[in-house]
PDB file of C-alpha atoms in Angstrom:
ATOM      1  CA  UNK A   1       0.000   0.000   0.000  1.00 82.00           C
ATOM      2  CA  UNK A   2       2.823   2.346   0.337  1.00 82.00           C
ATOM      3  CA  UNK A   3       4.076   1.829  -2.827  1.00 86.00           C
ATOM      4  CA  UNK A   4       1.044   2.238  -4.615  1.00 86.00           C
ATOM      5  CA  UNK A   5      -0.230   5.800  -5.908  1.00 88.00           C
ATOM      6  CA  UNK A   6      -3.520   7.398  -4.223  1.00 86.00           C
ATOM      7  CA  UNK A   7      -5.206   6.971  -7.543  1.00 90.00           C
ATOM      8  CA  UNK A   8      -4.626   3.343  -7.492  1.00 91.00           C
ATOM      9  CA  UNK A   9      -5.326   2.653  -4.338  1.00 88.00           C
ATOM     10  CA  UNK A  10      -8.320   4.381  -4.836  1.00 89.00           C
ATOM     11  CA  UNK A  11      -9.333   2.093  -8.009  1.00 92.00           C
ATOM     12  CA  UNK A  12      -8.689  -1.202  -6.205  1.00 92.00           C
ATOM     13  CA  UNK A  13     -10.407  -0.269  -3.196  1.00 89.00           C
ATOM     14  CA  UNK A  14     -13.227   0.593  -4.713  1.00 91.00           C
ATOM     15  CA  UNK A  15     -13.544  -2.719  -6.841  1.00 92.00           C
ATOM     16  CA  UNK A  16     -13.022  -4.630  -4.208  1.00 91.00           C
ATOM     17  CA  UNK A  17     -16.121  -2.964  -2.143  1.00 91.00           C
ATOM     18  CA  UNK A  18     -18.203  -3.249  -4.919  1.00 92.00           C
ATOM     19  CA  UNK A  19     -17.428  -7.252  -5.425  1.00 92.00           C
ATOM     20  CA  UNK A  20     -18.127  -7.513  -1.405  1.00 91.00           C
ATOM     21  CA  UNK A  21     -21.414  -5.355  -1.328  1.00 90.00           C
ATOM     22  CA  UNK A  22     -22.076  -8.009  -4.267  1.00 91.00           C
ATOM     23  CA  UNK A  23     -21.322 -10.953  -2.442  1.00 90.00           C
ATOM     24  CA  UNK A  24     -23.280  -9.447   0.497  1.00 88.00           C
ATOM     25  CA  UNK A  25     -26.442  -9.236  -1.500  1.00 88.00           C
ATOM     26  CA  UNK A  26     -25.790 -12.818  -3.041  1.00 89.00           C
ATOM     27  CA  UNK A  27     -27.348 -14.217   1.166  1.00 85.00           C
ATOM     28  CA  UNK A  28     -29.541 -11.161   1.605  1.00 86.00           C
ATOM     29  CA  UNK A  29     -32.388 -13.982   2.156  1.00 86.00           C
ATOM     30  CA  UNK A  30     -29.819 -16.240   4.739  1.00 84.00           C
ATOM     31  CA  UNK A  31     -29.221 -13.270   6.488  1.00 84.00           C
ATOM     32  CA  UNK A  32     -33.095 -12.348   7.063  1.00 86.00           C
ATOM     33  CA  UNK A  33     -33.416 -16.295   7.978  1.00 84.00           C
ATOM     34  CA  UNK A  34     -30.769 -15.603  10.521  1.00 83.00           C
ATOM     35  CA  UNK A  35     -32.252 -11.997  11.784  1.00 84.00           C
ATOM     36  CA  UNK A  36     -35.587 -14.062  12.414  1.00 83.00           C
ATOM     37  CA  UNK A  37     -33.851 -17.038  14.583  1.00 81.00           C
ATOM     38  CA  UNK A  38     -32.066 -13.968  16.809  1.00 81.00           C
ATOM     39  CA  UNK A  39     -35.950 -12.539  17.334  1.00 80.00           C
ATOM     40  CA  UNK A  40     -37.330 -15.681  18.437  1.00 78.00           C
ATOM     41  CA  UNK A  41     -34.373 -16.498  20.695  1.00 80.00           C
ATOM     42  CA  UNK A  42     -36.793 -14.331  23.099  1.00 73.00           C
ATOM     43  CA  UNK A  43     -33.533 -12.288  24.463  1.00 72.00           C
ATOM     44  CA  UNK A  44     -35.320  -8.945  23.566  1.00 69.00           C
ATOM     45  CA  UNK A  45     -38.195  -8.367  26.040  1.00 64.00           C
ATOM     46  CA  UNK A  46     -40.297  -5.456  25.206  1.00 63.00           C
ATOM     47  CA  UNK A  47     -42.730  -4.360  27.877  1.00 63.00           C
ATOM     48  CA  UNK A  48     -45.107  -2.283  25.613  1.00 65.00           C
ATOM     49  CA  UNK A  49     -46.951  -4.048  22.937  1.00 69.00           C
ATOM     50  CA  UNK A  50     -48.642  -2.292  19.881  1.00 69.00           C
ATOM     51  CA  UNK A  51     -49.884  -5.238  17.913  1.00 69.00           C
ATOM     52  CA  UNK A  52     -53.042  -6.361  18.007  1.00 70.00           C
ATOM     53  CA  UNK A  53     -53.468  -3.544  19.967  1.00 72.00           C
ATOM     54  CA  UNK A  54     -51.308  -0.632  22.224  1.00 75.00           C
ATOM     55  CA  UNK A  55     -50.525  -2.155  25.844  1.00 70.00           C
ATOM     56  CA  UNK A  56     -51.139  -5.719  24.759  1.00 70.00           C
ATOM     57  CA  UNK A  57     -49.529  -8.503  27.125  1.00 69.00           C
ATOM     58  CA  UNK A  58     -46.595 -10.823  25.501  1.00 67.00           C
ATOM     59  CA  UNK A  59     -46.083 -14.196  25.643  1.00 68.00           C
ATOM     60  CA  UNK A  60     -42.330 -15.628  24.977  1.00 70.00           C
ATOM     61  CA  UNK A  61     -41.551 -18.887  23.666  1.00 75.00           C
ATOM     62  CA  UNK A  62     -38.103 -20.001  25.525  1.00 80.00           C
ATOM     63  CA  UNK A  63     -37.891 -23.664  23.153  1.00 83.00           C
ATOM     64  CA  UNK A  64     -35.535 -22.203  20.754  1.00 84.00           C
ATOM     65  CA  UNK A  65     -33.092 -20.430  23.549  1.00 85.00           C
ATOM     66  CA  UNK A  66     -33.888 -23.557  25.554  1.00 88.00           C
ATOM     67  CA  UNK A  67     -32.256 -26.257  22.840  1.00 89.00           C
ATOM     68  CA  UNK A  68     -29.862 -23.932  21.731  1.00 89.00           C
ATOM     69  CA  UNK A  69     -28.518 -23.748  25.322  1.00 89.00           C
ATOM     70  CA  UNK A  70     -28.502 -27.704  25.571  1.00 92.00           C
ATOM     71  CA  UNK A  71     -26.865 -27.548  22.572  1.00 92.00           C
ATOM     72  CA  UNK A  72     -24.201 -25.769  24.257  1.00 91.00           C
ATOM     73  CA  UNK A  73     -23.772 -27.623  27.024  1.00 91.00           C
ATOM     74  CA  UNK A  74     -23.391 -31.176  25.285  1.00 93.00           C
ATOM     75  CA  UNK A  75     -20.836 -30.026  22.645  1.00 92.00           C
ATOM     76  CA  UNK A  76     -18.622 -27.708  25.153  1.00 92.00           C
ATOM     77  CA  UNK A  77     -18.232 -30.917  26.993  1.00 90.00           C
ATOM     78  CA  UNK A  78     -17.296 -33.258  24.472  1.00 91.00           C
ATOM     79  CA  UNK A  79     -15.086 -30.949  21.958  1.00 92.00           C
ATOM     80  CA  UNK A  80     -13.248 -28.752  24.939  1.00 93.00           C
ATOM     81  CA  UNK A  81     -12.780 -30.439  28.161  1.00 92.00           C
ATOM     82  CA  UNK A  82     -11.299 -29.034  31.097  1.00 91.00           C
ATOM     83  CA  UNK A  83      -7.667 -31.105  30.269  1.00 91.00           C
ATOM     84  CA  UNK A  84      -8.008 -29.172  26.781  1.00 92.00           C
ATOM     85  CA  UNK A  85      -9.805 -30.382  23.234  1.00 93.00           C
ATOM     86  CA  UNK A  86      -6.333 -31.735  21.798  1.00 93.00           C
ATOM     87  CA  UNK A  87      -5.611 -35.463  20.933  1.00 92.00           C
ATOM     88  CA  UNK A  88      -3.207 -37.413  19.151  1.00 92.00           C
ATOM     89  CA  UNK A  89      -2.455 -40.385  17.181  1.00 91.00           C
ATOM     90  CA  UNK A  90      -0.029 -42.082  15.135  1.00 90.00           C
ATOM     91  CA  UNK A  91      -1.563 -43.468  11.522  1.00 89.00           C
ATOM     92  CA  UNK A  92       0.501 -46.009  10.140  1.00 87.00           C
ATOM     93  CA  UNK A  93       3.529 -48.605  11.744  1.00 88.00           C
ATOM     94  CA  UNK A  94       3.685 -47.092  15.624  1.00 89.00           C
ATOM     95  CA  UNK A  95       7.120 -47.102  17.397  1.00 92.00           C
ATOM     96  CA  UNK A  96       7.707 -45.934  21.133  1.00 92.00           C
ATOM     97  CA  UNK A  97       9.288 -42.763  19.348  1.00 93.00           C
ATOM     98  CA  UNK A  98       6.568 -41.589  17.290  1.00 93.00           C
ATOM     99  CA  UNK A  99       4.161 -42.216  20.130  1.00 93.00           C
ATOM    100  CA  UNK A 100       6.541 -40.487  22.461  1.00 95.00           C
ATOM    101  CA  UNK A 101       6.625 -37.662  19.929  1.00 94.00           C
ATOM    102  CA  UNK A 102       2.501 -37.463  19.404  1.00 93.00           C
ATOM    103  CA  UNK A 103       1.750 -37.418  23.270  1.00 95.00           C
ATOM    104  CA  UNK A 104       4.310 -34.571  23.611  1.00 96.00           C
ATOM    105  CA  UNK A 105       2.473 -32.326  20.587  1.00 95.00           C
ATOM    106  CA  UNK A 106      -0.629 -33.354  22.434  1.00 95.00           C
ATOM    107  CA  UNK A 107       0.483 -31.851  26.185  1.00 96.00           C
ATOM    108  CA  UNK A 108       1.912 -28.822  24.563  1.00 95.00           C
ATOM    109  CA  UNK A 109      -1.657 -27.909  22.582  1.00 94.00           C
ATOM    110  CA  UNK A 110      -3.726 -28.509  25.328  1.00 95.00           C
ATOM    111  CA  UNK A 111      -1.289 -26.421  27.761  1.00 95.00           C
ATOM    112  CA  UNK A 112      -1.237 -23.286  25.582  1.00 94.00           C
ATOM    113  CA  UNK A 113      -4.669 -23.674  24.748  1.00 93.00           C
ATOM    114  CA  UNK A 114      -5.814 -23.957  28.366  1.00 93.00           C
ATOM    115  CA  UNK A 115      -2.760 -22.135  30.471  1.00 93.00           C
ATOM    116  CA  UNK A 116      -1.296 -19.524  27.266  1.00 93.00           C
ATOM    117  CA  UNK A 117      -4.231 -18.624  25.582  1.00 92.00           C
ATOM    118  CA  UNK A 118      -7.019 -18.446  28.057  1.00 88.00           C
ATOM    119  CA  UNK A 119      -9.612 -16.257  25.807  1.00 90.00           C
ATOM    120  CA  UNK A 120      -9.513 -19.779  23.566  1.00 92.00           C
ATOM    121  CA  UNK A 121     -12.175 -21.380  25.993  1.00 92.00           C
ATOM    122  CA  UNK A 122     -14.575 -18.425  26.241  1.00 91.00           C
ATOM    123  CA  UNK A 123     -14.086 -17.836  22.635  1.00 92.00           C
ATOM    124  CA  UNK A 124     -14.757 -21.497  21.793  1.00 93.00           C
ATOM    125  CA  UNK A 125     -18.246 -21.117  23.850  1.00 92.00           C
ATOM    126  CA  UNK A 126     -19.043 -18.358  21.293  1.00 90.00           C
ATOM    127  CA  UNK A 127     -18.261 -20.485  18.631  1.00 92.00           C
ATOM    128  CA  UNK A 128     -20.772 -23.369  19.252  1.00 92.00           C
ATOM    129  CA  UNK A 129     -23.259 -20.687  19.908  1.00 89.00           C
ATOM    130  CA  UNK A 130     -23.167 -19.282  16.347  1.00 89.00           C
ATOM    131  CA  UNK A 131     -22.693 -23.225  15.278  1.00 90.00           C
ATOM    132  CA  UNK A 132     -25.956 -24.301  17.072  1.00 89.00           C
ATOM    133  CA  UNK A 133     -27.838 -21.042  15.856  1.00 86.00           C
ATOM    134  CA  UNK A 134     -26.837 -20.226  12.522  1.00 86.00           C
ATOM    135  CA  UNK A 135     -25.434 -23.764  11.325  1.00 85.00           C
ATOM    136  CA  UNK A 136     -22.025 -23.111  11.048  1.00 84.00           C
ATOM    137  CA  UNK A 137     -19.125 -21.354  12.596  1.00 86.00           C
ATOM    138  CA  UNK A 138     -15.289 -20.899  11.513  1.00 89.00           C
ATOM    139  CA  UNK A 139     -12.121 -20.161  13.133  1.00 91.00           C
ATOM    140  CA  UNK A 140      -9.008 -18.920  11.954  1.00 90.00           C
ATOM    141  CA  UNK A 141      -5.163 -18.916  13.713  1.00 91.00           C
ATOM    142  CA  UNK A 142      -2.973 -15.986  12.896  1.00 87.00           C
ATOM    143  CA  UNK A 143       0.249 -14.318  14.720  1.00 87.00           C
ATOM    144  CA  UNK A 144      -1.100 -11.906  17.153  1.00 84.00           C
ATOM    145  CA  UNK A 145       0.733  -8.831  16.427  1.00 76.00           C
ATOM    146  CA  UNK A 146       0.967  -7.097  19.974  1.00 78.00           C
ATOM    147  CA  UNK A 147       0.750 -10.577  21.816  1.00 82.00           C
ATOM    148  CA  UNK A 148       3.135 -12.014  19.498  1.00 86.00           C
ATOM    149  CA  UNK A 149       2.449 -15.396  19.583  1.00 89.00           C
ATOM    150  CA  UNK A 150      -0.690 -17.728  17.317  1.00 91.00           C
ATOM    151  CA  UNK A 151      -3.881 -16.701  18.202  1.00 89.00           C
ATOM    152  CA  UNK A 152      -6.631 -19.112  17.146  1.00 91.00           C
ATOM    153  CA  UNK A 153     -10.137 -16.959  17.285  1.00 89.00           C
ATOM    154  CA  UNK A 154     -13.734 -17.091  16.224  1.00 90.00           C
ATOM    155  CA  UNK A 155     -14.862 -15.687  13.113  1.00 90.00           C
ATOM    156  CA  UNK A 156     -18.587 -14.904  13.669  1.00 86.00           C
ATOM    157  CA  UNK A 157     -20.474 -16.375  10.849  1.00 85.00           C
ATOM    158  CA  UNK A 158     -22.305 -13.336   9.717  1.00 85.00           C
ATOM    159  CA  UNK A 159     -18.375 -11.906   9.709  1.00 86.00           C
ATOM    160  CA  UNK A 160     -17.170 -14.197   6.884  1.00 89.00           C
ATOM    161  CA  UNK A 161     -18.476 -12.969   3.414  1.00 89.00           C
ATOM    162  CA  UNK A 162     -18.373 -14.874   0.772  1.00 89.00           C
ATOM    163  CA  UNK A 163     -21.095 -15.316  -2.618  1.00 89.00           C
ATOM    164  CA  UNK A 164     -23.862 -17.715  -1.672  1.00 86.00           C
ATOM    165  CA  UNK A 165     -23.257 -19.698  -4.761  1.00 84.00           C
ATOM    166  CA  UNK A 166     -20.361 -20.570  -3.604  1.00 83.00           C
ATOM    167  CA  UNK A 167     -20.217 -24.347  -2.693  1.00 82.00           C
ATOM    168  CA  UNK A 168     -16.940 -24.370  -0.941  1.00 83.00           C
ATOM    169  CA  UNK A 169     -14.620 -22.260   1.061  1.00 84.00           C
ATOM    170  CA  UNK A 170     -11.821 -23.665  -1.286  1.00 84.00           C
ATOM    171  CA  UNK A 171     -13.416 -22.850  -4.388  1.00 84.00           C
ATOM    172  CA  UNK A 172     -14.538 -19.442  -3.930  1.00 87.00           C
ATOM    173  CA  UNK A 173     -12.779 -16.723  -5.675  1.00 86.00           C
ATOM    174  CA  UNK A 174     -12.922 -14.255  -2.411  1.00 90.00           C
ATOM    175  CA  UNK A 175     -13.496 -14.205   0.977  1.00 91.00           C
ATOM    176  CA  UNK A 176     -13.718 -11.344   3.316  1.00 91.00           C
ATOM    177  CA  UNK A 177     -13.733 -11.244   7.102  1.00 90.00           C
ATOM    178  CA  UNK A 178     -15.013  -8.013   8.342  1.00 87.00           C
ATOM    179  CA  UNK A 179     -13.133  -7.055  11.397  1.00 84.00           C
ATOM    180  CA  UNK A 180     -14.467  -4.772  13.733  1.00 81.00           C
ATOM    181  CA  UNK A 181     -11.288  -2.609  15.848  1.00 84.00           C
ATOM    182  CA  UNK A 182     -11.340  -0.066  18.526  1.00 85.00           C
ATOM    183  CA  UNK A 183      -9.602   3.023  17.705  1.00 86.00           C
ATOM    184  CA  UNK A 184      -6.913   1.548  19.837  1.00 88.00           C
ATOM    185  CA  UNK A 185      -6.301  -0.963  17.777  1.00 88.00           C
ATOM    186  CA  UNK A 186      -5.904   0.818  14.815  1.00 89.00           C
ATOM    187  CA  UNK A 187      -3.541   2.743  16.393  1.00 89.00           C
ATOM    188  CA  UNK A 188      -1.544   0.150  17.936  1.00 88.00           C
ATOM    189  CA  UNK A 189      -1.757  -1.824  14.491  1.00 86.00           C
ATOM    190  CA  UNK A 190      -0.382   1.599  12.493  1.00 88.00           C
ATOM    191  CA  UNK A 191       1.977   2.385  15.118  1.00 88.00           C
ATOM    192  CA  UNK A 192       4.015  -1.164  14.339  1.00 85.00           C
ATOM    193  CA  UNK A 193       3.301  -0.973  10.711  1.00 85.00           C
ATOM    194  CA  UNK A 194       0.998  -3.390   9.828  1.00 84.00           C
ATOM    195  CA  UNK A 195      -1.792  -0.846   8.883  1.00 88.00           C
ATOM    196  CA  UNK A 196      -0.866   2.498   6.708  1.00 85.00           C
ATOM    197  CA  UNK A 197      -1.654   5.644   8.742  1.00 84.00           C
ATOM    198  CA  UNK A 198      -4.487   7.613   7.752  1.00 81.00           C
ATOM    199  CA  UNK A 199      -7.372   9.693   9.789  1.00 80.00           C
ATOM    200  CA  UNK A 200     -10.055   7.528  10.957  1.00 79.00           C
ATOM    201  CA  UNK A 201     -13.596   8.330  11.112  1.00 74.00           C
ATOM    202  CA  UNK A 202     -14.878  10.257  14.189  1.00 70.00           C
ATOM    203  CA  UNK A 203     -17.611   7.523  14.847  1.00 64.00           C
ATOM    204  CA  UNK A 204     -19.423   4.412  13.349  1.00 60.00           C
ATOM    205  CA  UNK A 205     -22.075   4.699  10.824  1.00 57.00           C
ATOM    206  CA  UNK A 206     -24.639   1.783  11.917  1.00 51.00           C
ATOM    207  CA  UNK A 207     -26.440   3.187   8.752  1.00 49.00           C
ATOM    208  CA  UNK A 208     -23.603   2.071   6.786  1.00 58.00           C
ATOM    209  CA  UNK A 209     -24.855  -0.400   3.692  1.00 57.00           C
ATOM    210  CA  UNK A 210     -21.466  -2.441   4.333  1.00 60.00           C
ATOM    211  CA  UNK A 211     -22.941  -3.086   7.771  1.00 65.00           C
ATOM    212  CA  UNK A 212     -24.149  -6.745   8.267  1.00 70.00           C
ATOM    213  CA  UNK A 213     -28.214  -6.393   8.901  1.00 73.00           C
ATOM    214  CA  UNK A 214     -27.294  -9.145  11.480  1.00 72.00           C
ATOM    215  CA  UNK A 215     -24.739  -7.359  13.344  1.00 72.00           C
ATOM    216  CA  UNK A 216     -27.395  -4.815  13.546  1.00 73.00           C
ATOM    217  CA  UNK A 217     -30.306  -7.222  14.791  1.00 70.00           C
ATOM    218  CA  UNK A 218     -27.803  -8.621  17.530  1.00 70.00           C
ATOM    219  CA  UNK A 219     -27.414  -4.590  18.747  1.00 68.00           C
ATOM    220  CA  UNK A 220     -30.455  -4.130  18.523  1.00 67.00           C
ATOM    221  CA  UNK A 221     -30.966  -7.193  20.499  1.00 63.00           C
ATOM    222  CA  UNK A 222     -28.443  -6.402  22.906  1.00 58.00           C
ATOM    223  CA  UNK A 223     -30.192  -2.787  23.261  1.00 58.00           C
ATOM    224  CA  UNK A 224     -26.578  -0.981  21.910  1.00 59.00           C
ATOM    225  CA  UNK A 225     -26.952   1.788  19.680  1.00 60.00           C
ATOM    226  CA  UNK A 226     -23.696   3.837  18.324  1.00 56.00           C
ATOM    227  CA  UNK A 227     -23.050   7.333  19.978  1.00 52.00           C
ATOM    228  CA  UNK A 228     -22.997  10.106  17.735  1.00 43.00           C
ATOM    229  CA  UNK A 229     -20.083  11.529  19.335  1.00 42.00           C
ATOM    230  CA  UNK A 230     -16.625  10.349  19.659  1.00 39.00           C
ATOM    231  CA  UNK A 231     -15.306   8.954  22.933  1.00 38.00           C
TER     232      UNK A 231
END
C-alpha cells in the first residue's frame, strides 16, 4: 500500500467494495433467515406491545433459547474439556518414538490452549453458539501482532463474506472477514506498521450499507446503539 499511488489505491479499493457489497447481496435472504432465529431467541423483552393492539400482554416462547442452550452444554463438553480439546495419534507402523513424539504435541496444545491462551475457551463457547444457531461457525489462527504469539479466534459467521453460490470455502474466488477494531487498535496496528496511517472516522455509521443487517439485529438485540459523538 505504500508503494502504490492514491489513484490506485483508490481504483482497487473501490472494486473490491463493490465485489463484497455483491457478495453481500448474493445471502440477503440467509441473512433475514438468521435476523428471524435472533428474534425468536426471546432475548429482547419489550414491555409495551402495539400489535393487536397498544398495551397488549406478551407471551415468549423459551424452546428455541432452551435447545440452543442444551446444545451448548453437550458439545462444550465433548469438543473442549477441562484437560483441553487436543488429541493425538499415530496413523501407520507405531514405534515408542513416534508415540513419544505425538503425546508430547498433544500436552503442549492442550497447555497453551488452556494455560497460554485463556480467551480460547470463552471464545470457543461463542463459537458453538453461532454453530448451534446459525449452522455453522469458523475459526481462523494468525500471529497476534501485539501478543506475538498464534492466536486461534472465532470468526462470527455473519463476519465471513463470501457469494452464496459458492459451494466451498476452497473454491470461492474471495473471501472477506469483516473485522471490527477499537480506535486503539488501529492505532496500535499503524503504530508497528501493519496498517498504513491515515485519519479515521470520528464515529461508526450503523447506517452504513457495508454493515451486516445481522450485526445490527444482535445490537439491537443487545439494546446498543452507536453514539454520535466520539469517545
Amino acid at each position: 500500500a505504500e508503494g502504490l499511488r492514491s489513484s490506485k489505491l483508490n481504483s482497487l479499493s473501490s472494486s473490491l467494495l463493490s465485489d463484497i457489497k455483491d457478495d453481500r447481496a448474493s445471502r440477503k435472504d440467509l441473512e433475514a433467515t438468521w435476523n428471524l432465529a435472533i428474534k425468536y431467541l426471546g432475548f429482547k423483552i419489550e414491555e409495551k406491545i402495539k400489535i393487536p393492539f397498544d398495551g397488549a400482554c406478551g407471551a415468549y416462547d423459551t424452546t428455541l433459547a432452551t435447545t440452543l442452550m442444551n446444545f451448548l452444554a453437550v458439545a462444550k463438553s465433548e469438543l473442549f474439556p477441562p484437560a483441553g480439546p487436543a488429541k493425538s495419534k499415530v496413523e501407520g507402523y507405531v514405534t515408542e518414538e513416534m508415540q513419544d513424539r505425538g503425546d508430547r504435541v498433544e500436552m503442549f496444545i492442550n497447555y497453551f490452549l488452556t494455560v497460554i491462551d485463556r480467551p480460547y475457551y470463552s471464545d470457543s463457547d461463542r463459537l458453538l453458539l453461532y454453530v448451534g444457531l446459525f449452522g455453522s461457525a469458523f475459526r481462523k489462527v494468525v500471529m497476534d501482532p501485539v501478543l506475538k504469539r498464534p492466536a486461534p479466534r472465532f470468526v462470527k459467521t455473519q463476519s465471513l463474506i463470501v457469494n452464496n453460490e459458492t459451494t466451498s470455502l476452497l473454491e470461492s474466488t474471495r473471501i472477506t472477514e469483516e473485522i471490527f477494531l477499537t480506535r486503539k487498535e488501529v492505532l496500535l496496528r499503524q503504530r508497528s506498521g501493519i496498517y498504513v496511517k491515515c485519519s479515521l472516522p470520528e464515529s461508526a455509521d450503523d447506517n452504513d450499507d457495508m454493515t451486516s443487517s445481522v450485526n445490527k439485529m444482535i445490537r439491537k438485540t443487545e439494546g446498543v446503539s452507536e453514539s454520535a459523538e466520539a469517545e
